[in-house]
Amino acid sequence: MKVVVTGASGSVGTALLRAARNENWEVVGVARRRPDTARQPYSSADWMQCDLGAPDAVHRLSEALEGAQVVVHLAWAIQPASDDPARRRTNVTGSTHVLQAAVNAEVPHVVAASSVAAYAPAPRWKRVGEDWPCTGVPGSAYSADKVVLERMLDEFVLHNPTVAVSRIRPCAVVQRDSGAQLERWTVSPLIPPQILGRRWLPVPLWKGLRAQAVHADDVADALRLIIRQREVGAFNLASEPVLNAPELARIFGGVLVPVPLSVLLALAWPSWRLGLQPMHPGWLKLADQVPLMDTSRARSQLGWVPRHDTRSALEEFVAAIARGCGTASDPLKSRGDGDRWSRFGWGRPVHQSQCEETS
């Protein structure tokens, strides 16, 4: 069976390539930057280098999808650098191109990675199912783009009733191989990453914070089951248990410092704008407002059982950030000498804005 995976060099894509080695699949990986194909798991796939937002992407993707039984659309600009292609060019235009190419090549099964971020806020400790409204979290560009993807998929289902369409909605996806990537996305160069996880490290968090996480290998396993069983519809993906602020502080450091969210937001904006730290305040709004998910549909319909609980997945991830772990792909590259200081913006943001209205 031929399976084409967009964003195959990213975190979930890399995990899916690992899972695919146990399947009788012919995998074609699509990425804007080709990984080192001499190293696993990238050596197990054929590769096409393609910028999904480029004008010629539909033609090139249509050719790559010829004869494919499944296309898994994982490519997404989550925290693009200032000099990367514009966020919506990748997320919205790129997704449009993938769906059009799937129609052109008559691919019978489309699987897309949405997110918990597509959901509207809910009461703080309420768990929502797949029928919860996908209207997004105000103030988050990541959420807004996922809402657009959900609407695109709804339209695609309406106009292509013979195509099986599946979508996953994971919470925060973590793994060892994305340690250096998440360091680049979230940690100020003023903070030595090696101190993360130390018992004496103060961790400023706000009251009421609660979080779900899932290991990338467990997300890949859900994708494998969806492909193998040709399941359709949406599937929430998250591990247990849900963690609160004191529990998160113990994983990321050890000493919880309660700080109101309004204060953290007020500090995040100027420090992001000046390039002192990479995390736009939109991410804090999303972390506070994103709902908790009920994963019973994935567990009952797919037979999905995550192998990693939330604590162990996050502990592995925090240790990986401290060590700068990565792989042989550009998005997941390991931390190198000089990387820390090269991440200073010196008066300008190092990553694109996460304001909802920014294109």
Coordinates of C-alpha atoms in Angstrom, one line a residue:
M1 CA 0.0 0.0 0.0
K2 CA 1.3 3.4 -1.0
V3 CA 1.1 6.0 1.8
V4 CA 2.1 9.6 1.1
V5 CA 2.9 11.7 4.2
T6 CA 3.3 15.5 4.1
G7 CA 5.4 17.0 6.8
A8 CA 7.1 13.6 7.2
S9 CA 10.3 15.2 8.6
G10 CA 8.5 16.8 11.5
S11 CA 7.8 15.4 15.0
V12 CA 4.6 13.3 14.2
G13 CA 5.9 12.5 10.7
T14 CA 9.1 11.1 12.2
A15 CA 7.2 9.0 14.6
L16 CA 4.9 7.8 11.9
L17 CA 7.9 6.7 9.8
R18 CA 9.1 4.7 12.8
A19 CA 5.7 3.0 13.1
A20 CA 5.5 2.4 9.4
R21 CA 8.6 0.1 9.5
N22 CA 6.3 -2.6 11.0
E23 CA 3.7 -2.2 8.1
N24 CA 3.8 -3.4 4.5
W25 CA 3.7 0.2 3.2
E26 CA 5.5 2.0 0.5
V27 CA 6.0 5.4 2.1
V28 CA 6.6 8.6 0.3
G29 CA 7.7 11.5 2.5
V30 CA 7.0 15.1 1.4
A31 CA 8.9 17.9 3.1
R32 CA 10.1 21.4 2.3
R33 CA 13.6 20.4 3.3
R34 CA 14.8 16.9 2.6
P35 CA 16.2 15.1 5.7
D36 CA 19.3 13.0 5.8
T37 CA 17.9 10.0 4.0
A38 CA 20.9 7.9 5.0
R39 CA 19.7 7.8 8.6
Q40 CA 16.7 6.1 10.1
P41 CA 13.8 6.5 10.1
Y42 CA 14.1 8.7 7.0
S43 CA 15.9 6.0 5.0
S44 CA 12.8 3.9 5.1
A45 CA 10.9 6.3 2.8
D46 CA 11.2 7.8 -0.7
W47 CA 11.2 11.5 -0.6
M48 CA 9.9 14.5 -2.6
Q49 CA 11.0 18.0 -1.7
C50 CA 8.1 20.3 -2.0
D51 CA 7.0 23.7 -0.6
L52 CA 3.2 23.0 -0.2
G53 CA 2.4 26.7 -0.5
A54 CA 4.3 27.2 -3.8
P55 CA 2.3 27.8 -7.0
D56 CA 3.4 24.6 -8.6
A57 CA 2.6 22.5 -5.5
V58 CA -0.7 21.0 -6.7
H59 CA 0.9 19.7 -9.9
R60 CA 3.9 18.2 -8.1
L61 CA 1.7 16.7 -5.3
S62 CA -0.7 15.2 -7.8
E63 CA 2.1 13.4 -9.4
A64 CA 3.5 12.1 -6.1
L65 CA 0.0 10.9 -5.1
E66 CA -0.6 8.9 -8.2
G67 CA -1.4 5.3 -7.1
A68 CA -1.5 6.2 -3.4
Q69 CA -4.2 4.6 -1.2
V70 CA -3.7 7.2 1.6
V71 CA -2.4 10.7 2.0
V72 CA -1.6 11.7 5.6
H73 CA -1.4 15.5 5.9
L74 CA 0.8 16.5 8.8
A75 CA 2.7 19.5 7.4
W76 CA 2.1 22.6 9.5
A77 CA 3.8 25.8 10.4
I78 CA 3.5 25.8 14.1
Q79 CA 6.0 28.3 15.2
P80 CA 7.7 29.5 12.0
A81 CA 10.8 31.6 12.2
S82 CA 10.7 35.2 10.9
D83 CA 12.5 34.2 7.6
D84 CA 10.3 31.1 7.0
P85 CA 7.4 31.2 4.5
A86 CA 4.3 33.0 5.9
R87 CA 2.4 30.9 8.4
R88 CA -1.0 31.0 6.5
R89 CA 0.8 30.3 3.2
T90 CA 1.9 26.9 4.6
N91 CA -1.1 26.1 6.7
V92 CA -4.1 27.4 4.7
T93 CA -2.8 27.5 1.1
G94 CA -0.7 24.4 1.6
S95 CA -3.6 22.4 3.0
T96 CA -5.8 23.6 0.0
H97 CA -3.1 22.3 -2.4
V98 CA -2.9 18.9 -0.6
L99 CA -6.7 18.4 -0.8
Q100 CA -6.8 19.5 -4.4
A101 CA -4.0 17.1 -5.3
A102 CA -5.8 14.3 -3.5
V103 CA -8.8 14.9 -5.7
N104 CA -6.7 15.1 -8.9
A105 CA -5.0 11.8 -8.0
E106 CA -8.2 10.1 -6.9
V107 CA -6.8 9.1 -3.5
P108 CA -9.4 7.1 -1.6
H109 CA -8.4 8.0 1.9
V110 CA -7.3 11.4 3.3
V111 CA -6.1 11.7 6.9
A112 CA -5.3 15.2 8.3
A113 CA -3.8 16.4 11.6
S114 CA -6.0 18.9 13.3
S115 CA -5.7 19.8 16.9
V116 CA -7.4 20.3 20.3
A117 CA -6.7 24.0 19.5
A118 CA -9.6 23.9 16.9
Y119 CA -12.1 23.5 19.7
A120 CA -13.9 26.4 21.4
P121 CA -13.1 27.0 25.1
A122 CA -15.1 24.9 27.5
P123 CA -15.7 25.0 31.3
R124 CA -12.2 24.6 32.8
W125 CA -12.5 20.9 33.9
K126 CA -15.1 19.7 31.4
R127 CA -13.9 17.1 28.9
V128 CA -15.2 17.6 25.4
G129 CA -15.9 15.0 22.7
E130 CA -15.4 15.2 19.0
D131 CA -18.8 17.0 18.6
W132 CA -17.6 20.1 20.5
P133 CA -17.7 23.2 18.3
C134 CA -14.6 23.8 16.3
T135 CA -14.6 27.6 16.5
G136 CA -11.2 28.0 18.1
V137 CA -9.6 30.0 20.9
P138 CA -9.7 33.8 20.4
G139 CA -6.3 35.4 20.2
S140 CA -4.4 32.3 18.9
A141 CA -3.3 32.2 15.2
Y142 CA -2.5 28.5 15.6
S143 CA -6.0 27.9 16.7
A144 CA -7.5 30.1 13.9
D145 CA -5.6 28.1 11.3
K146 CA -6.8 24.8 12.6
V147 CA -10.4 26.1 12.5
V148 CA -9.9 26.9 8.8
L149 CA -8.5 23.4 8.3
E150 CA -11.5 21.9 10.0
R151 CA -13.9 23.9 7.7
M152 CA -11.9 22.9 4.6
L153 CA -12.2 19.2 5.6
D154 CA -15.9 19.6 6.1
E155 CA -16.2 21.1 2.6
F156 CA -14.1 18.3 1.2
V157 CA -16.3 15.7 2.8
L158 CA -19.4 17.4 1.3
H159 CA -18.0 17.5 -2.2
N160 CA -16.1 14.2 -2.2
P161 CA -18.5 11.7 -0.6
T162 CA -16.7 8.7 -1.9
V163 CA -13.4 9.6 -0.2
A164 CA -12.8 8.4 3.4
V165 CA -11.7 11.4 5.5
S166 CA -10.2 11.1 8.9
R167 CA -8.8 13.7 11.2
I168 CA -6.9 13.5 14.5
R169 CA -7.1 16.2 17.2
P170 CA -4.2 15.7 19.5
C171 CA -3.3 17.8 22.5
A172 CA 0.4 18.9 23.0
V173 CA 2.6 16.3 21.2
V174 CA 5.9 15.6 22.9
Q175 CA 8.8 13.2 22.4
R176 CA 12.6 13.0 22.9
D177 CA 13.4 13.8 19.3
S178 CA 11.7 17.2 19.4
G179 CA 13.6 18.5 22.4
A180 CA 15.9 20.9 20.6
Q181 CA 13.0 22.0 18.4
L182 CA 10.8 23.0 21.3
E183 CA 13.8 24.7 23.0
R184 CA 14.1 26.9 19.9
W185 CA 10.4 27.6 20.0
T186 CA 9.9 28.3 23.8
V187 CA 13.1 28.8 25.8
S188 CA 14.8 32.2 26.0
P189 CA 18.5 32.2 25.1
L190 CA 19.0 34.0 28.4
I191 CA 18.0 30.7 30.1
P192 CA 20.5 27.8 29.9
P193 CA 18.4 24.9 28.8
Q194 CA 20.5 22.5 30.9
I195 CA 18.8 23.7 34.0
L196 CA 15.4 22.5 33.0
G197 CA 14.1 19.7 35.2
R198 CA 16.4 20.6 38.1
R199 CA 14.6 20.3 41.5
W200 CA 15.5 23.9 42.6
L201 CA 14.3 25.6 39.4
P202 CA 11.5 28.1 40.0
V203 CA 8.6 27.7 37.5
P204 CA 6.2 30.6 37.1
L205 CA 2.7 29.3 36.3
W206 CA -0.8 30.6 36.8
K207 CA -3.6 29.3 39.0
G208 CA -6.1 27.1 37.1
L209 CA -3.6 25.9 34.5
R210 CA -4.3 22.3 33.5
A211 CA -2.7 20.4 30.7
Q212 CA -2.9 17.2 28.6
A213 CA 0.0 15.8 26.6
V214 CA 0.5 12.8 24.3
H215 CA 3.7 11.1 23.1
A216 CA 4.4 11.3 19.4
D217 CA 4.7 7.6 19.1
D218 CA 1.2 7.2 20.5
V219 CA -0.1 9.7 17.9
A220 CA 1.7 7.7 15.2
D221 CA 0.0 4.5 16.6
A222 CA -3.4 6.1 16.3
L223 CA -2.6 7.1 12.7
R224 CA -1.5 3.6 11.9
L225 CA -4.7 2.2 13.3
I226 CA -6.8 4.7 11.3
I227 CA -5.0 3.8 8.1
R228 CA -5.1 0.1 8.7
Q229 CA -8.8 0.1 9.6
R230 CA -9.8 2.9 7.2
E231 CA -11.6 4.6 10.0
V232 CA -13.3 7.9 9.3
G233 CA -14.3 11.0 11.3
A234 CA -12.5 12.8 14.1
F235 CA -10.4 11.3 17.0
N236 CA -9.3 13.1 20.1
L237 CA -5.8 12.0 21.2
A238 CA -4.5 12.6 24.8
S239 CA -2.8 10.5 27.5
E240 CA -3.7 10.4 31.2
P241 CA -3.7 12.0 33.7
V242 CA -4.5 15.6 33.3
L243 CA -1.9 17.7 35.1
N244 CA -2.3 20.9 37.1
A245 CA 0.1 23.7 37.8
P246 CA 1.9 22.2 40.8
E247 CA 2.4 18.9 39.0
L248 CA 3.7 20.6 35.8
A249 CA 6.1 22.7 38.0
R250 CA 7.5 19.5 39.5
I251 CA 8.2 18.1 36.0
F252 CA 9.7 21.3 34.5
G253 CA 11.7 22.3 37.6
G254 CA 10.5 21.9 41.2
V255 CA 9.4 25.2 42.7
L256 CA 6.0 26.5 41.6
V257 CA 5.9 30.3 41.6
P258 CA 2.3 31.4 41.3
V259 CA 2.0 34.3 38.9
P260 CA -1.3 35.6 37.5
L261 CA -1.7 35.0 33.8
S262 CA -2.3 38.7 33.1
V263 CA 1.3 39.4 34.5
L264 CA 2.8 36.7 32.3
L265 CA 1.0 38.0 29.3
A266 CA 2.2 41.5 30.0
L267 CA 5.8 40.3 30.2
A268 CA 5.6 38.0 27.2
W269 CA 4.6 40.7 24.7
P270 CA 7.6 43.1 25.0
S271 CA 10.1 40.3 25.5
W272 CA 8.8 38.5 22.4
R273 CA 8.8 41.8 20.4
L274 CA 12.4 42.5 21.4
G275 CA 13.6 39.0 20.6
L276 CA 14.5 38.2 24.2
Q277 CA 12.4 35.1 24.1
P278 CA 10.6 33.2 21.3
M279 CA 7.1 32.6 22.7
H280 CA 4.4 34.9 21.5
P281 CA 1.7 35.6 24.2
G282 CA -0.8 33.9 21.9
W283 CA 0.5 30.6 23.1
L284 CA -0.2 31.5 26.7
K285 CA -3.8 32.4 25.8
L286 CA -4.1 29.1 24.0
A287 CA -2.7 27.1 26.9
D288 CA -5.2 28.7 29.3
Q289 CA -8.3 28.4 27.2
V290 CA -7.9 25.1 25.2
P291 CA -10.4 22.5 26.5
L292 CA -9.7 19.1 28.0
M293 CA -10.5 16.2 25.7
D294 CA -12.4 13.0 26.1
T295 CA -10.6 10.3 24.2
S296 CA -13.1 7.5 24.6
R297 CA -13.9 7.4 20.8
A298 CA -10.3 6.7 19.8
R299 CA -10.0 4.1 22.6
S300 CA -13.2 2.2 21.7
Q301 CA -13.4 2.6 17.9
L302 CA -9.7 2.3 17.1
G303 CA -8.6 0.2 20.0
W304 CA -6.1 2.9 20.7
V305 CA -4.2 2.6 24.1
P306 CA -1.4 5.1 24.6
R307 CA 1.8 3.4 25.9
H308 CA 3.1 6.6 27.6
D309 CA 1.3 8.3 30.4
T310 CA 1.4 12.1 30.6
R311 CA 4.0 12.4 33.3
S312 CA 6.5 10.0 31.7
A313 CA 6.1 11.6 28.3
L314 CA 6.7 15.1 29.7
E315 CA 9.6 13.9 31.8
E316 CA 11.3 12.4 28.7
F317 CA 10.5 15.6 26.8
V318 CA 12.0 18.0 29.5
A319 CA 15.2 15.9 29.7
A320 CA 15.4 16.1 25.9
I321 CA 15.1 19.9 25.9
A322 CA 17.9 20.1 28.5
R323 CA 20.1 17.9 26.3
G324 CA 19.1 19.5 23.0
C325 CA 18.0 16.2 21.4
G326 CA 17.0 15.9 17.8
T327 CA 17.2 13.9 14.6
A328 CA 18.6 14.1 11.1
S329 CA 15.8 16.3 9.8
D330 CA 16.0 20.1 9.6
P331 CA 12.9 20.8 11.8
L332 CA 14.2 18.4 14.5
K333 CA 17.9 19.1 14.3
S334 CA 19.8 18.7 17.5
R335 CA 21.2 21.7 19.4
G336 CA 24.6 22.7 18.0
D337 CA 27.4 24.9 19.2
G338 CA 26.4 28.5 19.2
D339 CA 22.7 27.8 18.7
R340 CA 21.7 29.4 21.9
W341 CA 23.1 32.9 21.2
S342 CA 22.0 32.8 17.5
R343 CA 18.4 32.7 18.8
F344 CA 18.6 36.3 20.0
G345 CA 16.4 38.6 18.0
W346 CA 18.4 41.7 18.9
G347 CA 15.4 44.1 18.9
R348 CA 13.1 42.1 16.6
P349 CA 11.0 38.9 17.0
V350 CA 12.7 35.7 15.9
H351 CA 9.4 34.0 15.2
Q352 CA 6.3 35.1 13.3
S353 CA 3.4 36.6 15.2
Q354 CA 0.7 34.4 16.7
C355 CA -1.9 37.1 16.7
E356 CA -5.1 35.7 15.3
E357 CA -5.6 38.5 12.8
T358 CA -2.0 38.3 11.4
S359 CA -1.5 36.6 8.1

